[in-house]
Coordinates of C-alpha atoms in Angstrom, one line a residue:
Q292 CA -45.4 17.0 -69.1
N293 CA -48.8 18.1 -67.8
I294 CA -50.5 15.6 -70.1
N295 CA -48.2 12.9 -68.9
H296 CA -48.9 13.7 -65.3
E297 CA -52.7 13.7 -65.9
Q298 CA -52.3 10.3 -67.7
Q299 CA -50.4 8.9 -64.7
T300 CA -52.9 10.3 -62.2
T301 CA -55.7 8.6 -64.2
Q302 CA -53.8 5.4 -64.4
R303 CA -53.3 5.3 -60.6
S304 CA -57.0 6.0 -60.1
N305 CA -57.9 3.2 -62.5
N306 CA -55.5 0.9 -60.6
S307 CA -57.2 1.8 -57.3
S308 CA -60.7 1.2 -58.8
R309 CA -59.6 -2.1 -60.2
A310 CA -58.3 -3.2 -56.9
S311 CA -61.5 -2.0 -55.2
N312 CA -63.7 -3.9 -57.6
I313 CA -61.8 -7.2 -57.3
L314 CA -61.5 -7.0 -53.5
R315 CA -65.3 -6.4 -53.1
R316 CA -65.8 -9.7 -55.0
R317 CA -62.9 -11.6 -53.3
T318 CA -61.6 -10.7 -49.8
D319 CA -59.2 -13.7 -49.7
I320 CA -55.9 -11.9 -50.1
S321 CA -54.0 -15.1 -50.7
S322 CA -55.8 -15.3 -54.1
L323 CA -54.8 -11.8 -55.1
G324 CA -52.6 -13.1 -57.9
C325 CA -55.5 -12.5 -60.2
L326 CA -55.4 -8.8 -59.2
F327 CA -52.1 -8.4 -61.0
G328 CA -52.5 -10.8 -63.8
G329 CA -49.3 -12.4 -62.7
P330 CA -47.9 -15.3 -60.7
P331 CA -48.5 -15.9 -57.0
I332 CA -45.1 -14.4 -56.3
W333 CA -46.8 -11.1 -56.1
E334 CA -47.9 -12.1 -52.7
A335 CA -44.4 -11.3 -51.6
Q336 CA -44.8 -7.8 -53.0
I337 CA -48.1 -7.4 -51.1
R338 CA -46.4 -8.5 -47.9
R339 CA -43.6 -6.0 -48.3
F340 CA -46.0 -3.2 -49.3
L341 CA -48.1 -3.8 -46.2
G342 CA -45.1 -4.0 -43.9
M343 CA -45.6 -7.7 -43.1
N344 CA -42.9 -10.4 -42.5
E345 CA -43.0 -13.9 -43.9
T346 CA -44.4 -15.5 -40.8
E347 CA -47.5 -13.4 -40.4
D348 CA -50.8 -14.9 -41.6
L349 CA -51.7 -12.9 -44.7
R350 CA -55.4 -13.7 -44.5
A351 CA -55.7 -12.7 -40.8
R352 CA -53.7 -9.5 -41.4
F353 CA -55.9 -8.6 -44.3
A354 CA -59.1 -9.2 -42.3
A355 CA -57.7 -7.0 -39.5
T356 CA -56.7 -4.3 -41.9
M357 CA -60.2 -4.3 -43.5
S358 CA -61.8 -3.8 -40.1
T359 CA -59.6 -0.9 -39.0
E360 CA -58.5 0.9 -42.2
D361 CA -60.5 3.0 -44.5
H362 CA -61.3 0.8 -47.5
V363 CA -60.6 3.5 -50.0
T364 CA -57.2 4.0 -48.5
L365 CA -56.5 0.3 -48.5
Y366 CA -57.7 -0.1 -52.1
A367 CA -55.4 2.8 -53.1
R368 CA -52.4 1.2 -51.4
L369 CA -53.1 -2.1 -53.2
G370 CA -53.7 -0.2 -56.4
T371 CA -50.2 1.1 -56.0
I372 CA -48.9 -2.4 -56.1
I373 CA -50.5 -2.8 -59.5
G374 CA -48.8 0.5 -60.5
I375 CA -45.5 -1.0 -59.4
Q376 CA -46.0 -3.9 -61.7
Q377 CA -46.9 -1.6 -64.5
G378 CA -44.0 0.8 -63.6
T379 CA -46.4 3.8 -63.3
A380 CA -46.0 3.9 -59.5
L381 CA -42.2 3.9 -59.6
A382 CA -40.6 7.3 -59.0
S383 CA -38.6 8.6 -61.8
M384 CA -35.3 10.6 -61.8
Q385 CA -37.4 13.8 -62.4
D386 CA -39.8 12.9 -59.6
V387 CA -37.0 12.7 -57.0
F388 CA -34.7 15.4 -58.5
P389 CA -37.1 17.9 -60.1
H390 CA -34.8 20.9 -59.8
R391 CA -31.3 21.9 -60.7
G392 CA -29.0 24.7 -59.8
F393 CA -25.3 25.7 -60.0
E394 CA -23.0 25.1 -57.1
Q395 CA -19.3 25.8 -56.8
Y396 CA -16.9 22.9 -56.6
T397 CA -13.6 22.8 -54.7
S398 CA -10.7 20.5 -54.2
P399 CA -12.4 18.5 -51.3
D400 CA -15.2 17.5 -53.6
F401 CA -12.7 15.2 -55.3
S402 CA -10.2 14.5 -52.5
E403 CA -13.0 13.2 -50.1
F404 CA -13.6 10.4 -52.6
C405 CA -9.9 9.3 -52.6
R406 CA -9.1 6.2 -50.6
E407 CA -5.9 6.1 -48.7
C408 CA -3.3 3.8 -50.2
D409 CA -2.0 2.8 -46.7
D410 CA -5.5 1.5 -45.8
Q411 CA -5.8 -0.7 -48.9
E412 CA -4.1 -3.8 -47.3
T413 CA -6.7 -4.1 -44.6
Q414 CA -9.7 -2.3 -46.0
Y415 CA -11.4 -5.0 -47.9
T416 CA -12.3 -7.2 -45.0
D417 CA -15.4 -8.6 -46.8
S418 CA -13.7 -9.5 -50.1
E419 CA -10.2 -10.9 -50.5
S420 CA -10.9 -10.7 -54.3
V421 CA -11.2 -6.9 -54.3
E422 CA -8.0 -6.6 -52.3
A423 CA -6.2 -9.0 -54.7
I424 CA -7.3 -7.2 -57.8
Y425 CA -6.9 -3.7 -56.6
S426 CA -3.4 -4.5 -55.1
A427 CA -2.2 -6.1 -58.3
T428 CA -3.6 -3.3 -60.4
R429 CA -1.9 -0.6 -58.3
S430 CA 1.4 -2.4 -58.2
A431 CA 1.6 -3.0 -61.9
A432 CA 0.4 0.5 -62.8
L433 CA 3.1 2.1 -60.6
D434 CA 5.8 0.2 -62.6
P435 CA 6.9 2.6 -65.4
E436 CA 8.3 -0.3 -67.4
N437 CA 4.8 -1.6 -68.0
A438 CA 2.5 -0.4 -70.7
P439 CA -1.3 0.2 -70.7
S440 CA -3.2 -2.8 -71.9
T441 CA -5.5 -2.8 -74.9
S442 CA -7.5 -5.8 -73.7
N443 CA -11.3 -5.5 -73.1
S444 CA -11.8 -8.9 -71.6
T445 CA -13.0 -9.3 -68.0
T446 CA -10.6 -10.4 -65.3
S447 CA -11.5 -13.9 -64.1
I448 CA -11.0 -14.6 -60.4
K449 CA -12.5 -17.4 -58.4
K450 CA -15.4 -17.6 -60.9
L451 CA -16.8 -14.3 -59.5
R452 CA -20.0 -13.1 -61.2
P453 CA -21.5 -9.6 -61.1
V454 CA -24.7 -9.0 -59.2
L455 CA -27.9 -9.6 -61.1
L456 CA -29.8 -6.4 -60.4
T457 CA -33.3 -7.3 -61.7
K458 CA -34.9 -10.7 -62.0
G459 CA -37.8 -11.9 -64.2
A460 CA -35.4 -13.2 -66.8
D461 CA -32.7 -15.8 -66.8
D462 CA -29.1 -14.7 -66.7
A463 CA -28.8 -15.1 -70.5
V464 CA -31.2 -12.1 -70.9
A465 CA -29.3 -9.9 -68.4
Q466 CA -26.4 -7.9 -69.9
E467 CA -23.3 -7.0 -67.9
A468 CA -23.0 -3.2 -67.7
H469 CA -19.5 -1.6 -67.5
L470 CA -19.3 1.3 -65.1
C471 CA -15.9 2.6 -66.1
P472 CA -16.0 2.1 -69.9
S473 CA -14.2 -0.8 -71.5
T474 CA -11.1 -0.2 -73.5
G475 CA -11.9 0.6 -77.1
K476 CA -10.5 2.3 -80.2
T477 CA -11.0 5.8 -78.9
L478 CA -9.8 5.1 -75.4
K479 CA -12.8 6.8 -73.7
S480 CA -11.9 4.8 -70.6
D481 CA -8.9 7.0 -70.0
T482 CA -11.1 10.0 -69.1
W483 CA -11.7 8.1 -65.9
I484 CA -8.1 8.3 -64.7
Y485 CA -8.9 10.5 -61.7
V486 CA -11.8 8.3 -60.7
G487 CA -9.2 5.5 -60.8
A488 CA -7.0 7.5 -58.5
A489 CA -9.8 7.8 -56.0
V490 CA -10.7 4.1 -56.2
L491 CA -7.1 2.9 -55.7
G492 CA -5.7 5.7 -53.6
M493 CA -3.0 6.5 -56.2
P494 CA -1.1 9.8 -56.8
F495 CA -2.5 12.0 -59.6
Q496 CA -0.5 15.2 -59.8
G497 CA 2.1 14.8 -62.5
K498 CA 2.5 13.4 -66.0
E499 CA 4.0 10.1 -64.7
D500 CA 1.1 9.8 -62.4
R501 CA -1.4 10.2 -65.2
E502 CA 0.4 7.5 -67.2
A503 CA 0.3 5.2 -64.2
L504 CA -3.4 5.9 -63.8
T505 CA -4.0 5.0 -67.5
R506 CA -2.4 1.6 -66.7
A507 CA -4.5 1.3 -63.6
I508 CA -7.7 1.9 -65.6
R509 CA -6.9 -0.5 -68.5
G510 CA -4.6 -3.0 -66.9
S511 CA -0.9 -3.3 -67.6
Y512 CA 1.2 -5.1 -70.2
P513 CA 4.7 -6.3 -69.2
P514 CA 7.7 -4.8 -71.0
V515 CA 8.6 -6.8 -74.2
V516 CA 11.0 -6.4 -77.1
G517 CA 9.0 -6.0 -80.3
G518 CA 8.3 -8.7 -83.0
E519 CA 6.3 -11.8 -82.1
E520 CA 6.5 -11.1 -78.4
E521 CA 4.8 -7.7 -79.0
R522 CA 1.8 -9.4 -80.7
K523 CA 1.6 -12.2 -78.1
R524 CA 1.9 -10.2 -74.9
T525 CA -1.0 -10.5 -72.5
T526 CA -2.3 -8.3 -69.7
I527 CA -0.7 -8.9 -66.3
G528 CA -3.1 -11.0 -64.3
L529 CA -5.8 -9.3 -62.2
T530 CA -4.9 -5.8 -63.4
G531 CA -7.3 -3.1 -64.7
I532 CA -10.2 -1.3 -63.1
N533 CA -12.3 -1.5 -66.2
R534 CA -11.6 -5.2 -66.5
S535 CA -12.4 -5.9 -62.9
P536 CA -15.6 -7.9 -61.9
F537 CA -16.3 -5.0 -59.5
N538 CA -16.8 -2.7 -62.5
F539 CA -20.0 -4.5 -63.6
V540 CA -23.7 -4.8 -62.7
A541 CA -26.0 -7.1 -64.8
F542 CA -29.6 -6.4 -65.8
A543 CA -31.8 -6.6 -68.8
A544 CA -31.5 -4.0 -71.6
Q545 CA -28.6 -2.2 -70.0
K546 CA -26.8 -1.6 -73.3
E547 CA -29.7 0.5 -74.5
W548 CA -30.8 2.2 -71.3
F549 CA -27.6 2.5 -69.2
D550 CA -24.9 2.9 -71.8
T551 CA -26.2 4.1 -75.2
K552 CA -28.9 6.2 -73.5
G553 CA -28.8 7.7 -70.0
G554 CA -32.1 6.1 -69.1
V555 CA -31.2 4.7 -65.7
I556 CA -29.2 5.9 -62.7
M557 CA -28.3 3.7 -59.7
L558 CA -27.1 5.5 -56.6
P559 CA -25.4 3.9 -53.6
V560 CA -27.3 4.5 -50.4
M561 CA -24.1 5.7 -48.8
T562 CA -22.3 8.8 -47.8
V563 CA -19.1 9.7 -49.7
D564 CA -17.1 8.5 -46.7
E565 CA -19.0 5.2 -46.5
A566 CA -18.3 4.6 -50.2
K567 CA -14.7 5.5 -49.7
R568 CA -14.5 2.9 -46.9
W569 CA -16.4 0.2 -48.7
D570 CA -15.1 -3.2 -47.6
G571 CA -16.1 -5.2 -50.7
G572 CA -19.4 -6.4 -49.4
P573 CA -23.1 -5.8 -50.4
Y574 CA -24.9 -2.5 -49.9
S575 CA -28.2 -0.9 -51.0
I576 CA -28.9 1.3 -54.0
I577 CA -31.7 3.5 -55.3
V578 CA -32.7 2.9 -58.9
L579 CA -34.4 5.7 -60.9
C580 CA -35.5 5.7 -64.5
N581 CA -35.4 8.8 -66.7
D582 CA -38.7 10.5 -67.5
G583 CA -37.2 13.5 -69.3
S584 CA -36.0 14.2 -72.8
T585 CA -34.1 10.9 -73.0
A586 CA -37.4 9.0 -72.7
R587 CA -39.4 11.4 -74.8
N588 CA -36.9 11.2 -77.6
C589 CA -37.5 7.5 -77.6
H590 CA -41.3 7.9 -77.4
C591 CA -41.5 6.2 -74.1
T592 CA -41.8 7.0 -70.4
A593 CA -39.9 6.1 -67.2
A594 CA -42.5 3.3 -66.7
D595 CA -41.6 1.8 -70.0
I596 CA -37.9 1.9 -69.2
A597 CA -38.6 0.2 -65.8
R598 CA -40.4 -2.6 -67.6
H599 CA -37.6 -2.9 -70.2
I600 CA -35.0 -3.5 -67.4
H601 CA -37.4 -5.6 -65.4
L602 CA -37.4 -3.2 -62.5
N603 CA -41.1 -3.8 -62.0
S604 CA -40.8 -7.6 -62.0
A605 CA -42.4 -9.4 -59.0
E606 CA -39.1 -11.4 -58.7
T607 CA -37.1 -8.2 -58.2
V608 CA -36.9 -7.7 -54.5
T609 CA -37.5 -3.9 -53.9
T610 CA -38.5 -1.7 -51.0
D611 CA -39.6 1.9 -50.8
A612 CA -36.6 4.1 -50.0
K613 CA -36.7 6.2 -46.8
E614 CA -36.0 9.9 -46.7
D615 CA -32.5 9.3 -45.2
D616 CA -31.7 6.9 -48.1
I617 CA -32.7 9.5 -50.6
L618 CA -30.6 12.2 -48.9
K619 CA -27.5 9.9 -49.0
A620 CA -28.1 9.1 -52.7
H621 CA -28.5 12.8 -53.6
E622 CA -25.3 13.8 -51.8
I623 CA -23.1 11.2 -53.4
L624 CA -24.5 12.0 -56.9
K625 CA -24.0 15.7 -56.4
Q626 CA -20.5 15.3 -55.1
A627 CA -19.5 13.0 -58.0
I628 CA -20.7 15.7 -60.4
K629 CA -18.7 18.4 -58.6
A630 CA -15.6 16.2 -58.3
S631 CA -15.7 15.4 -62.0
A632 CA -16.1 19.1 -62.8
F633 CA -13.2 20.0 -60.5
V634 CA -10.7 17.6 -62.1
L635 CA -11.9 18.4 -65.6
E636 CA -11.4 22.2 -65.2
T637 CA -8.3 22.2 -63.0
M638 CA -6.2 19.2 -64.0
E639 CA -4.5 17.9 -67.1
G640 CA -6.3 15.2 -69.0
P641 CA -4.8 12.0 -70.3
E642 CA -2.7 12.4 -73.5
T643 CA -4.4 9.3 -74.9
A644 CA -7.9 11.0 -74.8
S645 CA -6.9 14.7 -74.9
E646 CA -9.6 15.6 -77.6
L647 CA -12.4 14.1 -75.5
W648 CA -11.0 15.9 -72.4
K649 CA -11.1 19.2 -74.3
R650 CA -14.6 18.5 -75.5
Y651 CA -15.9 17.8 -72.1
R652 CA -14.2 20.8 -70.6
K653 CA -15.8 23.0 -73.4
S654 CA -19.2 21.4 -72.5
L655 CA -18.8 22.5 -68.9
L656 CA -17.7 26.0 -69.8
T657 CA -20.6 26.4 -72.3
L658 CA -23.0 25.1 -69.7
R659 CA -21.9 27.8 -67.2
S660 CA -21.9 30.5 -69.9
G661 CA -25.4 29.6 -71.0
G662 CA -26.6 29.5 -67.4
R663 CA -25.4 33.1 -66.9
G664 CA -27.8 34.0 -69.6
V665 CA -30.5 33.1 -67.1
D666 CA -28.7 34.3 -64.0
A667 CA -25.6 36.5 -64.3
S668 CA -24.6 35.8 -60.7
I669 CA -23.5 32.2 -61.4
P670 CA -19.9 32.0 -60.1
D671 CA -16.8 30.6 -61.7
N672 CA -15.8 27.1 -60.8
S673 CA -19.5 26.0 -60.6
V674 CA -21.5 23.2 -62.2
Q675 CA -25.1 22.3 -62.5
V676 CA -26.2 19.7 -59.9
P677 CA -29.5 18.3 -58.6
L678 CA -31.0 20.3 -55.8
P679 CA -32.3 18.6 -52.7
P680 CA -34.5 15.7 -53.5
I681 CA -38.3 15.3 -53.0
K682 CA -39.9 12.1 -51.9
P683 CA -43.2 11.7 -53.8
T684 CA -46.1 10.7 -51.6
D685 CA -47.8 8.5 -54.2
K686 CA -44.8 6.7 -55.7
W687 CA -42.4 4.0 -54.7
I688 CA -38.7 5.0 -54.8
V689 CA -37.0 1.7 -55.7
K690 CA -34.4 0.6 -53.2
I691 CA -32.6 -2.7 -53.8
D692 CA -30.3 -4.5 -51.5
F693 CA -27.5 -6.2 -53.4
R694 CA -27.8 -9.2 -51.0
N695 CA -31.0 -10.0 -52.9
C696 CA -29.3 -9.8 -56.3
L697 CA -27.5 -13.2 -56.5
P698 CA -27.2 -14.6 -60.0
S699 CA -29.0 -17.9 -60.7
G700 CA -27.4 -20.9 -59.2
L701 CA -25.7 -19.1 -56.3
S702 CA -27.0 -19.5 -52.8
G703 CA -24.5 -17.2 -51.0
G704 CA -22.6 -14.1 -51.5
D705 CA -19.1 -15.6 -51.7
D706 CA -19.1 -15.8 -55.5
V707 CA -20.7 -12.5 -56.2
A708 CA -18.8 -9.4 -57.2
Y709 CA -20.5 -6.3 -55.9
P710 CA -19.9 -3.1 -57.9
D711 CA -17.5 -0.6 -56.3
P712 CA -19.8 2.2 -55.0
I713 CA -17.4 4.9 -56.2
L714 CA -17.5 3.6 -59.7
L715 CA -21.3 3.3 -59.6
A716 CA -21.7 6.9 -58.3
F717 CA -19.6 8.3 -61.1
K718 CA -21.3 6.2 -63.8
S719 CA -24.7 7.4 -62.7
S720 CA -23.4 11.0 -62.6
V721 CA -22.6 10.7 -66.3
N722 CA -26.1 9.6 -67.1
W723 CA -27.6 12.4 -65.0
T724 CA -25.5 15.1 -66.8
R725 CA -26.2 13.6 -70.2
E726 CA -29.9 14.2 -69.6
Y727 CA -29.2 17.9 -69.3
N728 CA -26.9 18.1 -72.3
F729 CA -23.4 18.3 -70.8
Q730 CA -20.9 15.7 -70.0
L731 CA -17.8 15.4 -67.7
L732 CA -16.8 11.8 -68.2
A733 CA -17.2 9.2 -70.9
E734 CA -20.3 7.1 -70.8
A735 CA -19.6 3.8 -72.5
E736 CA -17.3 1.9 -74.9
P737 CA -17.0 3.4 -78.4
K738 CA -19.5 2.7 -81.1
P739 CA -18.5 0.3 -83.9
D740 CA -17.6 3.3 -86.2
G741 CA -15.0 4.4 -83.7
S742 CA -16.5 7.9 -83.4
I743 CA -15.3 9.8 -80.4
H744 CA -18.5 11.9 -80.3
D745 CA -20.7 11.0 -77.3
S746 CA -24.4 11.1 -77.8
L747 CA -25.3 13.8 -75.3
E748 CA -28.9 13.0 -74.5
G749 CA -31.6 15.6 -73.9
V750 CA -32.3 18.9 -75.7
S751 CA -30.1 19.0 -78.8
V752 CA -27.6 21.8 -78.3
S753 CA -24.3 22.2 -80.1
V754 CA -21.3 22.9 -77.9
G755 CA -20.7 26.6 -78.0
D756 CA -24.3 27.4 -79.0
E757 CA -25.0 29.5 -76.0
K758 CA -28.3 31.0 -77.2
S759 CA -29.7 27.5 -77.7
L760 CA -28.4 26.5 -74.3
V761 CA -30.1 29.3 -72.6
S762 CA -33.4 28.2 -74.2
A763 CA -32.7 24.6 -73.2
L764 CA -31.9 25.6 -69.6
S765 CA -35.1 27.6 -69.3
A766 CA -37.2 24.8 -70.7
N767 CA -35.9 22.2 -68.4
S768 CA -36.9 23.4 -64.9
L769 CA -33.6 25.0 -64.1
S770 CA -33.7 26.4 -60.6
L771 CA -30.9 28.8 -59.9
P772 CA -29.6 29.7 -56.4
R773 CA -29.8 33.3 -55.5

């Protein structure tokens, strides 16, 4: 880690020096495309980085800046833009959340995510499509005559398309990422039933409720009478959270870095209450790439992952997140982890995925037991969470406004399906926990071999191997509350 930090420091210094040398030869900032070895579109990045709007004269602003600002500082700032292009100046998950600790979870950690069913009819003022899909999903799921669907196709409604998170490639290169997993052979998606209860404002206490939530997650089949009808039945229209267009976000290389490996987290810049009251419209997120064991095991860095998913592309409209943005993102991530731990340890799991539920519960118990090997005061009903975030002074924390993420060919937001922020928060919580070798929810659709064993990223520790876990916790910057 120290070597990696030194390399990054050297790279930033080289970037600044390169900017300085070029600017000494050419002070016409409108020609600074050569600085980045890329297209003129980098001019837009320079404007954003220098806090300029589109109407300001770039050349005049640069001349004024050169006369009033220390040149070394200016060169360093412009050098950071080079670092953004290379990915080295983008803050990683470990930069922003360097420390972890155990915190107790309680019932409100989950209940505060739960939308009120009575509010559903009027909540989605910005999207009739969200209201239509969620209402149809809820109504069909609450009918005990229906059965859970086995379809993994995506619901089609008004030709809605998921947001295109990062640009720099055409839509054919971008892959659509599930948040709640698609329905597969091992039914991993069913571990999300309580997230489904929060999203739809459905009851979740009894066995019949859990069965209804399974239908809510996967969609509902109508009742049929065996034979040919059984084979031909189709999912009731517009039903299923994991089939909904609001369960997706599209970007390059997501299958590798968002599903198979926990290489990326995307956090709504929202409080839990704001996510709960989401009206179906656009909002902003913070995107962080993993620079921990997930990256090291793949012989790469967070900067490499950023390049793979085109987060560093000049065409991806990003800004540097503010401190308040980071605090909101941290709070929703932390509470999603605590909510998942609460339902996992205190509620019954779905019968259709009972083995996975038991495995995740054992993962949580083993994590806590191993943590007590470091600090015996860790209480019951606690889980490891990221401690308050840090805003690096020399890096750009990527913030993206979904209004700037329209797929190709769309000029407005009417045909765009924005991801439900509750689903996005829980999906990112899965990728955060996988980095530290425990898991509370399923991460993706099953592998082709049908294995139910999730690939827990990070230090390799067998569930139940508490001595190894203590070593892993100690080696991964675990910060324990006193």
